[in-house]
């Protein structure tokens, strides 16, 4: 996302980078701007915010978002600034931080994004925006054509609608992986063969289905040193979906099953576990080795 902002956004000033882990900010700058001509690293959140007009945040979970917003409220003058949060969090959390920013005299836009790291790298994310139209209009120029390939515009709808869609949308991805994992396990045990099943998948369901099927067949679901979609974050999203469903008097049995398998992935792989590891968990439940 930072890469595409630098390359495509026609910024008037240097892009300010801040990460709660300073080395990550330094590593990012060394890759994207080794001569430090287009970026500057802020040593703390206060300096990052004070020097900016628009602040994008993207954090791993609700606790991290709340902690960062509290620090901004405590240490910064947020008045008249525009804050854009791209994190995948519970819609209640989104609405809470929107209220906090409003009380601080700032503008706020919720802008979670759909897409794997490779899509972020290539500017192919799908951006979901919600909040007052007067604010979302300021953010839209940095979405489609810069960070993303398409926008889903919820302007003038409550901020939490954006993250509500993101949470529900992520259950589609979770259920897709569960379906593929069960299908490949059955293909192996029934004698159809994984190659034959994959031929069907790539013919019938090109795109994400084929990509995840390939990851399962290659063993990428357990071989990666750095997960594409870390299992703890996948479980966080599943828990949010199940909590929203419960509050809405709805049952999501497929998500419940997938979450059980994510728990197995956590036990087997720890922090290295990836959402695609569901395949290993399904294999294990059906008498096969976790690793293919």
PDB file of C-alpha atoms in Angstrom:
ATOM      1  CA  UNK A   1       0.000   0.000   0.000  1.00  0.00           C
ATOM      2  CA  UNK A   2       2.842   2.387   0.852  1.00  0.00           C
ATOM      3  CA  UNK A   3       4.622   1.398  -2.355  1.00  0.00           C
ATOM      4  CA  UNK A   4       1.636   2.336  -4.482  1.00  0.00           C
ATOM      5  CA  UNK A   5       1.004   5.577  -2.621  1.00  0.00           C
ATOM      6  CA  UNK A   6       4.602   6.555  -3.381  1.00  0.00           C
ATOM      7  CA  UNK A   7       4.470   5.523  -7.022  1.00  0.00           C
ATOM      8  CA  UNK A   8       0.990   6.649  -8.056  1.00  0.00           C
ATOM      9  CA  UNK A   9      -0.476   9.193  -5.641  1.00  0.00           C
ATOM     10  CA  UNK A  10       1.421  12.315  -6.821  1.00  0.00           C
ATOM     11  CA  UNK A  11       2.093  13.419  -3.253  1.00  0.00           C
ATOM     12  CA  UNK A  12       3.118  17.026  -2.651  1.00  0.00           C
ATOM     13  CA  UNK A  13       5.234  16.190   0.385  1.00  0.00           C
ATOM     14  CA  UNK A  14       7.277  13.301   1.704  1.00  0.00           C
ATOM     15  CA  UNK A  15       5.309  10.291   2.880  1.00  0.00           C
ATOM     16  CA  UNK A  16       5.672   9.791   6.642  1.00  0.00           C
ATOM     17  CA  UNK A  17       6.209   6.194   7.763  1.00  0.00           C
ATOM     18  CA  UNK A  18       5.626   5.031  11.307  1.00  0.00           C
ATOM     19  CA  UNK A  19       5.638   1.505  12.687  1.00  0.00           C
ATOM     20  CA  UNK A  20       5.410   0.508  16.322  1.00  0.00           C
ATOM     21  CA  UNK A  21       8.404  -1.743  15.530  1.00  0.00           C
ATOM     22  CA  UNK A  22      10.972   0.831  14.285  1.00  0.00           C
ATOM     23  CA  UNK A  23      13.069  -1.691  12.343  1.00  0.00           C
ATOM     24  CA  UNK A  24      10.096  -2.519  10.137  1.00  0.00           C
ATOM     25  CA  UNK A  25       9.773   1.135   9.165  1.00  0.00           C
ATOM     26  CA  UNK A  26      13.494   1.289   8.403  1.00  0.00           C
ATOM     27  CA  UNK A  27      13.341  -1.909   6.343  1.00  0.00           C
ATOM     28  CA  UNK A  28      10.380  -0.600   4.348  1.00  0.00           C
ATOM     29  CA  UNK A  29      12.126   2.700   3.628  1.00  0.00           C
ATOM     30  CA  UNK A  30      15.306   0.923   2.527  1.00  0.00           C
ATOM     31  CA  UNK A  31      13.308  -1.101  -0.007  1.00  0.00           C
ATOM     32  CA  UNK A  32      11.004   1.598  -1.348  1.00  0.00           C
ATOM     33  CA  UNK A  33      13.102   4.742  -0.955  1.00  0.00           C
ATOM     34  CA  UNK A  34      16.770   3.921  -0.279  1.00  0.00           C
ATOM     35  CA  UNK A  35      17.861   7.499  -0.966  1.00  0.00           C
ATOM     36  CA  UNK A  36      15.217   8.860   1.424  1.00  0.00           C
ATOM     37  CA  UNK A  37      13.982  11.327  -1.188  1.00  0.00           C
ATOM     38  CA  UNK A  38      10.263  10.559  -0.915  1.00  0.00           C
ATOM     39  CA  UNK A  39       9.807   9.285   2.641  1.00  0.00           C
ATOM     40  CA  UNK A  40      10.659  10.167   6.208  1.00  0.00           C
ATOM     41  CA  UNK A  41      10.428   7.927   9.260  1.00  0.00           C
ATOM     42  CA  UNK A  42       8.628   9.275  12.321  1.00  0.00           C
ATOM     43  CA  UNK A  43      10.118   8.068  15.628  1.00  0.00           C
ATOM     44  CA  UNK A  44       6.752   8.030  17.394  1.00  0.00           C
ATOM     45  CA  UNK A  45       3.046   8.352  16.714  1.00  0.00           C
ATOM     46  CA  UNK A  46       2.956  11.954  17.939  1.00  0.00           C
ATOM     47  CA  UNK A  47       5.481  13.154  15.340  1.00  0.00           C
ATOM     48  CA  UNK A  48       3.840  11.053  12.620  1.00  0.00           C
ATOM     49  CA  UNK A  49       0.440  12.617  13.204  1.00  0.00           C
ATOM     50  CA  UNK A  50       1.564  16.179  13.903  1.00  0.00           C
ATOM     51  CA  UNK A  51       3.312  16.460  10.523  1.00  0.00           C
ATOM     52  CA  UNK A  52       0.457  14.917   8.492  1.00  0.00           C
ATOM     53  CA  UNK A  53      -2.857  16.096   7.089  1.00  0.00           C
ATOM     54  CA  UNK A  54      -4.151  12.594   6.321  1.00  0.00           C
ATOM     55  CA  UNK A  55      -3.191   9.543   8.395  1.00  0.00           C
ATOM     56  CA  UNK A  56      -3.648   5.948   7.196  1.00  0.00           C
ATOM     57  CA  UNK A  57      -3.533   3.199   9.810  1.00  0.00           C
ATOM     58  CA  UNK A  58      -3.450  -0.547   9.216  1.00  0.00           C
ATOM     59  CA  UNK A  59      -3.048  -2.729  12.295  1.00  0.00           C
ATOM     60  CA  UNK A  60      -3.484  -6.386  13.129  1.00  0.00           C
ATOM     61  CA  UNK A  61      -6.317  -6.413  15.625  1.00  0.00           C
ATOM     62  CA  UNK A  62      -8.789  -4.373  17.644  1.00  0.00           C
ATOM     63  CA  UNK A  63      -6.501  -4.014  20.653  1.00  0.00           C
ATOM     64  CA  UNK A  64      -3.708  -2.516  18.535  1.00  0.00           C
ATOM     65  CA  UNK A  65      -6.118  -0.094  16.879  1.00  0.00           C
ATOM     66  CA  UNK A  66      -7.586   1.029  20.201  1.00  0.00           C
ATOM     67  CA  UNK A  67      -4.112   1.469  21.721  1.00  0.00           C
ATOM     68  CA  UNK A  68      -2.980   3.590  18.765  1.00  0.00           C
ATOM     69  CA  UNK A  69      -6.096   5.768  18.785  1.00  0.00           C
ATOM     70  CA  UNK A  70      -5.761   6.296  22.536  1.00  0.00           C
ATOM     71  CA  UNK A  71      -2.134   7.366  22.021  1.00  0.00           C
ATOM     72  CA  UNK A  72      -3.202   9.816  19.305  1.00  0.00           C
ATOM     73  CA  UNK A  73      -5.848  11.290  21.588  1.00  0.00           C
ATOM     74  CA  UNK A  74      -3.395  11.551  24.461  1.00  0.00           C
ATOM     75  CA  UNK A  75      -0.286  12.784  22.639  1.00  0.00           C
ATOM     76  CA  UNK A  76      -1.404  14.578  19.478  1.00  0.00           C
ATOM     77  CA  UNK A  77      -3.465  17.487  18.248  1.00  0.00           C
ATOM     78  CA  UNK A  78      -5.814  15.632  15.903  1.00  0.00           C
ATOM     79  CA  UNK A  79      -8.075  18.602  15.161  1.00  0.00           C
ATOM     80  CA  UNK A  80      -8.875  19.076  11.451  1.00  0.00           C
ATOM     81  CA  UNK A  81      -6.868  16.012  10.399  1.00  0.00           C
ATOM     82  CA  UNK A  82      -8.332  13.090   8.438  1.00  0.00           C
ATOM     83  CA  UNK A  83      -7.774   9.576   9.786  1.00  0.00           C
ATOM     84  CA  UNK A  84      -8.316   6.528   7.570  1.00  0.00           C
ATOM     85  CA  UNK A  85      -8.292   3.088   9.151  1.00  0.00           C
ATOM     86  CA  UNK A  86      -7.680   0.090   6.868  1.00  0.00           C
ATOM     87  CA  UNK A  87      -7.619  -2.510   9.660  1.00  0.00           C
ATOM     88  CA  UNK A  88      -9.905  -5.551   9.790  1.00  0.00           C
ATOM     89  CA  UNK A  89     -11.687  -5.051  13.102  1.00  0.00           C
ATOM     90  CA  UNK A  90     -15.124  -5.482  14.660  1.00  0.00           C
ATOM     91  CA  UNK A  91     -17.605  -2.867  13.394  1.00  0.00           C
ATOM     92  CA  UNK A  92     -18.312  -1.826  16.982  1.00  0.00           C
ATOM     93  CA  UNK A  93     -14.629  -0.958  17.353  1.00  0.00           C
ATOM     94  CA  UNK A  94     -14.777   1.028  14.110  1.00  0.00           C
ATOM     95  CA  UNK A  95     -17.755   3.045  15.340  1.00  0.00           C
ATOM     96  CA  UNK A  96     -16.075   3.605  18.718  1.00  0.00           C
ATOM     97  CA  UNK A  97     -12.892   5.038  17.214  1.00  0.00           C
ATOM     98  CA  UNK A  98     -14.960   7.132  14.799  1.00  0.00           C
ATOM     99  CA  UNK A  99     -16.671   8.678  17.803  1.00  0.00           C
ATOM    100  CA  UNK A 100     -13.289   9.279  19.449  1.00  0.00           C
ATOM    101  CA  UNK A 101     -11.903  11.070  16.407  1.00  0.00           C
ATOM    102  CA  UNK A 102     -15.065  13.124  16.035  1.00  0.00           C
ATOM    103  CA  UNK A 103     -14.738  14.294  19.648  1.00  0.00           C
ATOM    104  CA  UNK A 104     -11.125  15.253  18.902  1.00  0.00           C
ATOM    105  CA  UNK A 105     -12.335  17.493  16.079  1.00  0.00           C
ATOM    106  CA  UNK A 106     -10.968  15.197  13.368  1.00  0.00           C
ATOM    107  CA  UNK A 107     -12.505  13.471  10.353  1.00  0.00           C
ATOM    108  CA  UNK A 108     -12.598   9.695  10.054  1.00  0.00           C
ATOM    109  CA  UNK A 109     -13.097   7.194   7.234  1.00  0.00           C
ATOM    110  CA  UNK A 110     -13.234   3.433   7.618  1.00  0.00           C
ATOM    111  CA  UNK A 111     -11.454   1.821   4.666  1.00  0.00           C
ATOM    112  CA  UNK A 112     -10.747  -1.894   5.136  1.00  0.00           C
ATOM    113  CA  UNK A 113      -9.344  -3.647   2.079  1.00  0.00           C
ATOM    114  CA  UNK A 114      -9.788  -7.053   0.480  1.00  0.00           C
ATOM    115  CA  UNK A 115      -6.759  -8.741  -1.049  1.00  0.00           C
ATOM    116  CA  UNK A 116      -3.691 -10.848  -0.309  1.00  0.00           C
ATOM    117  CA  UNK A 117      -0.206  -9.283   0.030  1.00  0.00           C
ATOM    118  CA  UNK A 118       0.485  -9.854  -3.680  1.00  0.00           C
ATOM    119  CA  UNK A 119      -2.646  -7.842  -4.526  1.00  0.00           C
ATOM    120  CA  UNK A 120      -1.524  -5.049  -2.212  1.00  0.00           C
ATOM    121  CA  UNK A 121       1.911  -5.077  -3.887  1.00  0.00           C
ATOM    122  CA  UNK A 122       0.393  -4.737  -7.353  1.00  0.00           C
ATOM    123  CA  UNK A 123      -2.264  -2.186  -6.397  1.00  0.00           C
ATOM    124  CA  UNK A 124      -5.128  -4.649  -6.907  1.00  0.00           C
ATOM    125  CA  UNK A 125      -6.896  -4.311  -3.563  1.00  0.00           C
ATOM    126  CA  UNK A 126     -10.633  -3.747  -3.207  1.00  0.00           C
ATOM    127  CA  UNK A 127     -11.211  -0.752  -0.939  1.00  0.00           C
ATOM    128  CA  UNK A 128     -14.403  -0.430   1.126  1.00  0.00           C
ATOM    129  CA  UNK A 129     -15.071   3.117   2.312  1.00  0.00           C
ATOM    130  CA  UNK A 130     -17.651   4.350   4.821  1.00  0.00           C
ATOM    131  CA  UNK A 131     -18.243   7.616   6.625  1.00  0.00           C
ATOM    132  CA  UNK A 132     -19.405  11.118   5.713  1.00  0.00           C
ATOM    133  CA  UNK A 133     -19.180  11.760   1.976  1.00  0.00           C
ATOM    134  CA  UNK A 134     -17.291  14.986   2.617  1.00  0.00           C
ATOM    135  CA  UNK A 135     -14.547  12.815   4.130  1.00  0.00           C
ATOM    136  CA  UNK A 136     -14.656   9.767   1.830  1.00  0.00           C
ATOM    137  CA  UNK A 137     -14.299  12.041  -1.204  1.00  0.00           C
ATOM    138  CA  UNK A 138     -10.873  13.038   0.110  1.00  0.00           C
ATOM    139  CA  UNK A 139      -9.795   9.397   0.396  1.00  0.00           C
ATOM    140  CA  UNK A 140     -11.168   8.020  -2.878  1.00  0.00           C
ATOM    141  CA  UNK A 141      -8.314   9.452  -5.017  1.00  0.00           C
ATOM    142  CA  UNK A 142      -5.888   7.188  -3.123  1.00  0.00           C
ATOM    143  CA  UNK A 143      -7.958   4.027  -3.570  1.00  0.00           C
ATOM    144  CA  UNK A 144      -8.947   2.893  -7.078  1.00  0.00           C
ATOM    145  CA  UNK A 145      -6.020   3.432  -9.425  1.00  0.00           C
ATOM    146  CA  UNK A 146      -3.522   3.815  -6.592  1.00  0.00           C
ATOM    147  CA  UNK A 147      -3.811   1.215  -3.816  1.00  0.00           C
ATOM    148  CA  UNK A 148      -6.712  -0.693  -5.362  1.00  0.00           C
ATOM    149  CA  UNK A 149      -8.388  -1.887  -8.522  1.00  0.00           C
ATOM    150  CA  UNK A 150     -11.922  -1.122  -7.346  1.00  0.00           C
ATOM    151  CA  UNK A 151     -13.889   0.685  -4.633  1.00  0.00           C
ATOM    152  CA  UNK A 152     -17.003  -0.324  -2.750  1.00  0.00           C
ATOM    153  CA  UNK A 153     -18.298   3.079  -1.719  1.00  0.00           C
ATOM    154  CA  UNK A 154     -20.525   3.290   1.367  1.00  0.00           C
ATOM    155  CA  UNK A 155     -20.299   7.074   1.610  1.00  0.00           C
ATOM    156  CA  UNK A 156     -22.743   8.582   4.126  1.00  0.00           C
ATOM    157  CA  UNK A 157     -23.317   5.181   5.697  1.00  0.00           C
ATOM    158  CA  UNK A 158     -22.143   4.417   9.260  1.00  0.00           C
ATOM    159  CA  UNK A 159     -18.413   3.741   9.534  1.00  0.00           C
ATOM    160  CA  UNK A 160     -18.997   0.240  10.895  1.00  0.00           C
ATOM    161  CA  UNK A 161     -20.736  -0.858   7.680  1.00  0.00           C
ATOM    162  CA  UNK A 162     -17.337  -1.039   5.974  1.00  0.00           C
ATOM    163  CA  UNK A 163     -15.804  -3.371   8.543  1.00  0.00           C
ATOM    164  CA  UNK A 164     -19.053  -5.341   8.802  1.00  0.00           C
ATOM    165  CA  UNK A 165     -18.725  -6.123   5.099  1.00  0.00           C
ATOM    166  CA  UNK A 166     -15.041  -6.948   5.575  1.00  0.00           C
ATOM    167  CA  UNK A 167     -15.779  -9.439   8.353  1.00  0.00           C
ATOM    168  CA  UNK A 168     -18.640 -11.103   6.476  1.00  0.00           C
ATOM    169  CA  UNK A 169     -16.605 -11.055   3.257  1.00  0.00           C
ATOM    170  CA  UNK A 170     -13.705 -12.802   4.958  1.00  0.00           C
ATOM    171  CA  UNK A 171     -16.019 -15.696   5.869  1.00  0.00           C
ATOM    172  CA  UNK A 172     -16.375 -16.341   2.128  1.00  0.00           C
ATOM    173  CA  UNK A 173     -12.588 -16.753   1.921  1.00  0.00           C
ATOM    174  CA  UNK A 174     -12.547 -18.952   5.015  1.00  0.00           C
ATOM    175  CA  UNK A 175     -15.327 -21.180   3.663  1.00  0.00           C
ATOM    176  CA  UNK A 176     -13.627 -21.395   0.268  1.00  0.00           C
ATOM    177  CA  UNK A 177     -10.473 -22.745   1.906  1.00  0.00           C
ATOM    178  CA  UNK A 178     -12.474 -25.187   4.027  1.00  0.00           C
ATOM    179  CA  UNK A 179     -14.266 -26.475   0.912  1.00  0.00           C
ATOM    180  CA  UNK A 180     -10.989 -26.898  -0.976  1.00  0.00           C
ATOM    181  CA  UNK A 181      -9.367 -28.657   1.985  1.00  0.00           C
ATOM    182  CA  UNK A 182     -12.219 -31.150   2.313  1.00  0.00           C
ATOM    183  CA  UNK A 183     -12.362 -31.676  -1.460  1.00  0.00           C
ATOM    184  CA  UNK A 184      -8.634 -32.363  -1.789  1.00  0.00           C
ATOM    185  CA  UNK A 185      -8.695 -34.703   1.191  1.00  0.00           C
ATOM    186  CA  UNK A 186     -11.588 -36.660  -0.309  1.00  0.00           C
ATOM    187  CA  UNK A 187      -9.940 -36.678  -3.741  1.00  0.00           C
ATOM    188  CA  UNK A 188      -6.842 -38.273  -2.234  1.00  0.00           C
ATOM    189  CA  UNK A 189      -8.669 -40.841  -0.119  1.00  0.00           C
ATOM    190  CA  UNK A 190     -11.266 -41.791  -2.735  1.00  0.00           C
ATOM    191  CA  UNK A 191      -8.716 -42.366  -5.463  1.00  0.00           C
ATOM    192  CA  UNK A 192      -9.714 -39.459  -7.715  1.00  0.00           C
ATOM    193  CA  UNK A 193      -6.341 -37.830  -7.129  1.00  0.00           C
ATOM    194  CA  UNK A 194      -5.447 -34.237  -6.317  1.00  0.00           C
ATOM    195  CA  UNK A 195      -4.196 -33.460  -9.823  1.00  0.00           C
ATOM    196  CA  UNK A 196      -7.530 -34.453 -11.338  1.00  0.00           C
ATOM    197  CA  UNK A 197      -9.447 -32.345  -8.827  1.00  0.00           C
ATOM    198  CA  UNK A 198      -7.149 -29.386  -9.471  1.00  0.00           C
ATOM    199  CA  UNK A 199      -7.853 -29.601 -13.206  1.00  0.00           C
ATOM    200  CA  UNK A 200     -11.558 -29.224 -12.423  1.00  0.00           C
ATOM    201  CA  UNK A 201     -10.916 -26.307 -10.054  1.00  0.00           C
ATOM    202  CA  UNK A 202      -8.735 -24.336 -12.456  1.00  0.00           C
ATOM    203  CA  UNK A 203     -11.271 -24.864 -15.259  1.00  0.00           C
ATOM    204  CA  UNK A 204     -14.394 -24.122 -13.225  1.00  0.00           C
ATOM    205  CA  UNK A 205     -13.097 -21.659 -10.612  1.00  0.00           C
ATOM    206  CA  UNK A 206     -10.099 -19.670 -11.906  1.00  0.00           C
ATOM    207  CA  UNK A 207      -8.698 -17.099  -9.500  1.00  0.00           C
ATOM    208  CA  UNK A 208      -8.565 -17.514  -5.713  1.00  0.00           C
ATOM    209  CA  UNK A 209      -9.887 -21.100  -5.726  1.00  0.00           C
ATOM    210  CA  UNK A 210      -7.169 -22.181  -8.136  1.00  0.00           C
ATOM    211  CA  UNK A 211      -4.493 -20.253  -6.232  1.00  0.00           C
ATOM    212  CA  UNK A 212      -5.360 -21.849  -2.892  1.00  0.00           C
ATOM    213  CA  UNK A 213      -5.700 -25.275  -4.501  1.00  0.00           C
ATOM    214  CA  UNK A 214      -2.183 -24.844  -5.841  1.00  0.00           C
ATOM    215  CA  UNK A 215      -0.898 -23.841  -2.410  1.00  0.00           C
ATOM    216  CA  UNK A 216      -2.368 -26.995  -0.919  1.00  0.00           C
ATOM    217  CA  UNK A 217      -0.924 -29.284  -3.600  1.00  0.00           C
ATOM    218  CA  UNK A 218       2.549 -27.729  -3.428  1.00  0.00           C
ATOM    219  CA  UNK A 219       2.750 -27.928   0.371  1.00  0.00           C
ATOM    220  CA  UNK A 220       2.947 -24.149   0.619  1.00  0.00           C
ATOM    221  CA  UNK A 221       0.290 -24.326   3.335  1.00  0.00           C
ATOM    222  CA  UNK A 222       2.923 -25.581   5.802  1.00  0.00           C
ATOM    223  CA  UNK A 223       6.295 -24.759   4.177  1.00  0.00           C
ATOM    224  CA  UNK A 224       6.156 -20.958   4.313  1.00  0.00           C
ATOM    225  CA  UNK A 225       8.439 -19.217   6.806  1.00  0.00           C
ATOM    226  CA  UNK A 226       6.160 -16.164   6.797  1.00  0.00           C
ATOM    227  CA  UNK A 227       2.412 -16.891   6.499  1.00  0.00           C
ATOM    228  CA  UNK A 228       0.374 -15.022   3.901  1.00  0.00           C
ATOM    229  CA  UNK A 229      -2.626 -14.879   6.261  1.00  0.00           C
ATOM    230  CA  UNK A 230      -1.503 -15.634   9.784  1.00  0.00           C
ATOM    231  CA  UNK A 231      -3.689 -18.122  11.648  1.00  0.00           C
ATOM    232  CA  UNK A 232      -4.199 -15.903  14.716  1.00  0.00           C
ATOM    233  CA  UNK A 233      -5.562 -13.111  12.515  1.00  0.00           C
ATOM    234  CA  UNK A 234      -7.789 -15.575  10.646  1.00  0.00           C
ATOM    235  CA  UNK A 235      -9.222 -16.771  13.959  1.00  0.00           C
ATOM    236  CA  UNK A 236      -9.743 -13.186  15.064  1.00  0.00           C
ATOM    237  CA  UNK A 237     -11.847 -12.574  11.964  1.00  0.00           C
ATOM    238  CA  UNK A 238     -13.764 -15.828  12.461  1.00  0.00           C
ATOM    239  CA  UNK A 239     -14.511 -14.917  16.095  1.00  0.00           C
ATOM    240  CA  UNK A 240     -15.771 -11.496  15.030  1.00  0.00           C
ATOM    241  CA  UNK A 241     -18.033 -13.122  12.442  1.00  0.00           C
ATOM    242  CA  UNK A 242     -19.402 -15.617  14.956  1.00  0.00           C
ATOM    243  CA  UNK A 243     -20.004 -12.867  17.537  1.00  0.00           C
ATOM    244  CA  UNK A 244     -21.842 -10.748  14.969  1.00  0.00           C
ATOM    245  CA  UNK A 245     -23.883 -13.782  13.929  1.00  0.00           C
ATOM    246  CA  UNK A 246     -24.805 -14.559  17.538  1.00  0.00           C
ATOM    247  CA  UNK A 247     -25.862 -10.964  18.166  1.00  0.00           C
ATOM    248  CA  UNK A 248     -27.987 -11.175  15.007  1.00  0.00           C
ATOM    249  CA  UNK A 249     -29.525 -14.525  16.050  1.00  0.00           C
ATOM    250  CA  UNK A 250     -27.854 -16.266  13.125  1.00  0.00           C
ATOM    251  CA  UNK A 251     -25.858 -19.517  13.024  1.00  0.00           C
ATOM    252  CA  UNK A 252     -22.795 -19.836  10.771  1.00  0.00           C
ATOM    253  CA  UNK A 253     -22.029 -23.548  11.032  1.00  0.00           C
ATOM    254  CA  UNK A 254     -19.499 -23.518   8.206  1.00  0.00           C
ATOM    255  CA  UNK A 255     -17.475 -20.820   9.978  1.00  0.00           C
ATOM    256  CA  UNK A 256     -17.674 -22.776  13.235  1.00  0.00           C
ATOM    257  CA  UNK A 257     -16.160 -25.826  11.517  1.00  0.00           C
ATOM    258  CA  UNK A 258     -13.451 -23.757   9.832  1.00  0.00           C
ATOM    259  CA  UNK A 259     -12.587 -22.092  13.134  1.00  0.00           C
ATOM    260  CA  UNK A 260     -12.168 -25.507  14.775  1.00  0.00           C
ATOM    261  CA  UNK A 261      -9.691 -26.385  12.058  1.00  0.00           C
ATOM    262  CA  UNK A 262      -7.884 -23.067  12.502  1.00  0.00           C
ATOM    263  CA  UNK A 263      -7.509 -23.958  16.177  1.00  0.00           C
ATOM    264  CA  UNK A 264      -5.878 -27.236  15.086  1.00  0.00           C
ATOM    265  CA  UNK A 265      -3.507 -25.256  12.845  1.00  0.00           C
ATOM    266  CA  UNK A 266      -2.552 -23.067  15.814  1.00  0.00           C
ATOM    267  CA  UNK A 267      -1.753 -26.141  17.892  1.00  0.00           C
ATOM    268  CA  UNK A 268       0.275 -27.749  15.119  1.00  0.00           C
ATOM    269  CA  UNK A 269       2.176 -24.751  13.759  1.00  0.00           C
ATOM    270  CA  UNK A 270       1.924 -21.938  16.287  1.00  0.00           C
ATOM    271  CA  UNK A 271       2.662 -18.436  14.991  1.00  0.00           C
ATOM    272  CA  UNK A 272       3.862 -19.829  11.647  1.00  0.00           C
ATOM    273  CA  UNK A 273       0.413 -21.191  10.887  1.00  0.00           C
ATOM    274  CA  UNK A 274      -1.343 -19.923   7.769  1.00  0.00           C
ATOM    275  CA  UNK A 275      -5.063 -19.927   6.960  1.00  0.00           C
ATOM    276  CA  UNK A 276      -4.349 -22.456   4.185  1.00  0.00           C
ATOM    277  CA  UNK A 277      -3.160 -24.807   6.930  1.00  0.00           C
ATOM    278  CA  UNK A 278      -6.819 -25.748   7.297  1.00  0.00           C
ATOM    279  CA  UNK A 279      -5.934 -28.340   4.647  1.00  0.00           C
ATOM    280  CA  UNK A 280      -3.458 -29.962   7.023  1.00  0.00           C
ATOM    281  CA  UNK A 281      -6.013 -29.952   9.835  1.00  0.00           C
ATOM    282  CA  UNK A 282      -8.664 -31.589   7.623  1.00  0.00           C
ATOM    283  CA  UNK A 283      -6.133 -34.177   6.463  1.00  0.00           C
ATOM    284  CA  UNK A 284      -5.214 -34.941  10.052  1.00  0.00           C
ATOM    285  CA  UNK A 285      -8.858 -35.294  11.097  1.00  0.00           C
ATOM    286  CA  UNK A 286      -9.281 -37.877   8.324  1.00  0.00           C
ATOM    287  CA  UNK A 287      -6.328 -40.102   9.108  1.00  0.00           C
ATOM    288  CA  UNK A 288      -3.671 -38.475   6.933  1.00  0.00           C
ATOM    289  CA  UNK A 289      -0.518 -36.601   7.937  1.00  0.00           C
ATOM    290  CA  UNK A 290      -0.857 -32.834   8.429  1.00  0.00           C
ATOM    291  CA  UNK A 291       1.960 -32.362   5.927  1.00  0.00           C
ATOM    292  CA  UNK A 292       1.272 -33.918   2.540  1.00  0.00           C
TER     293      UNK A 292
END
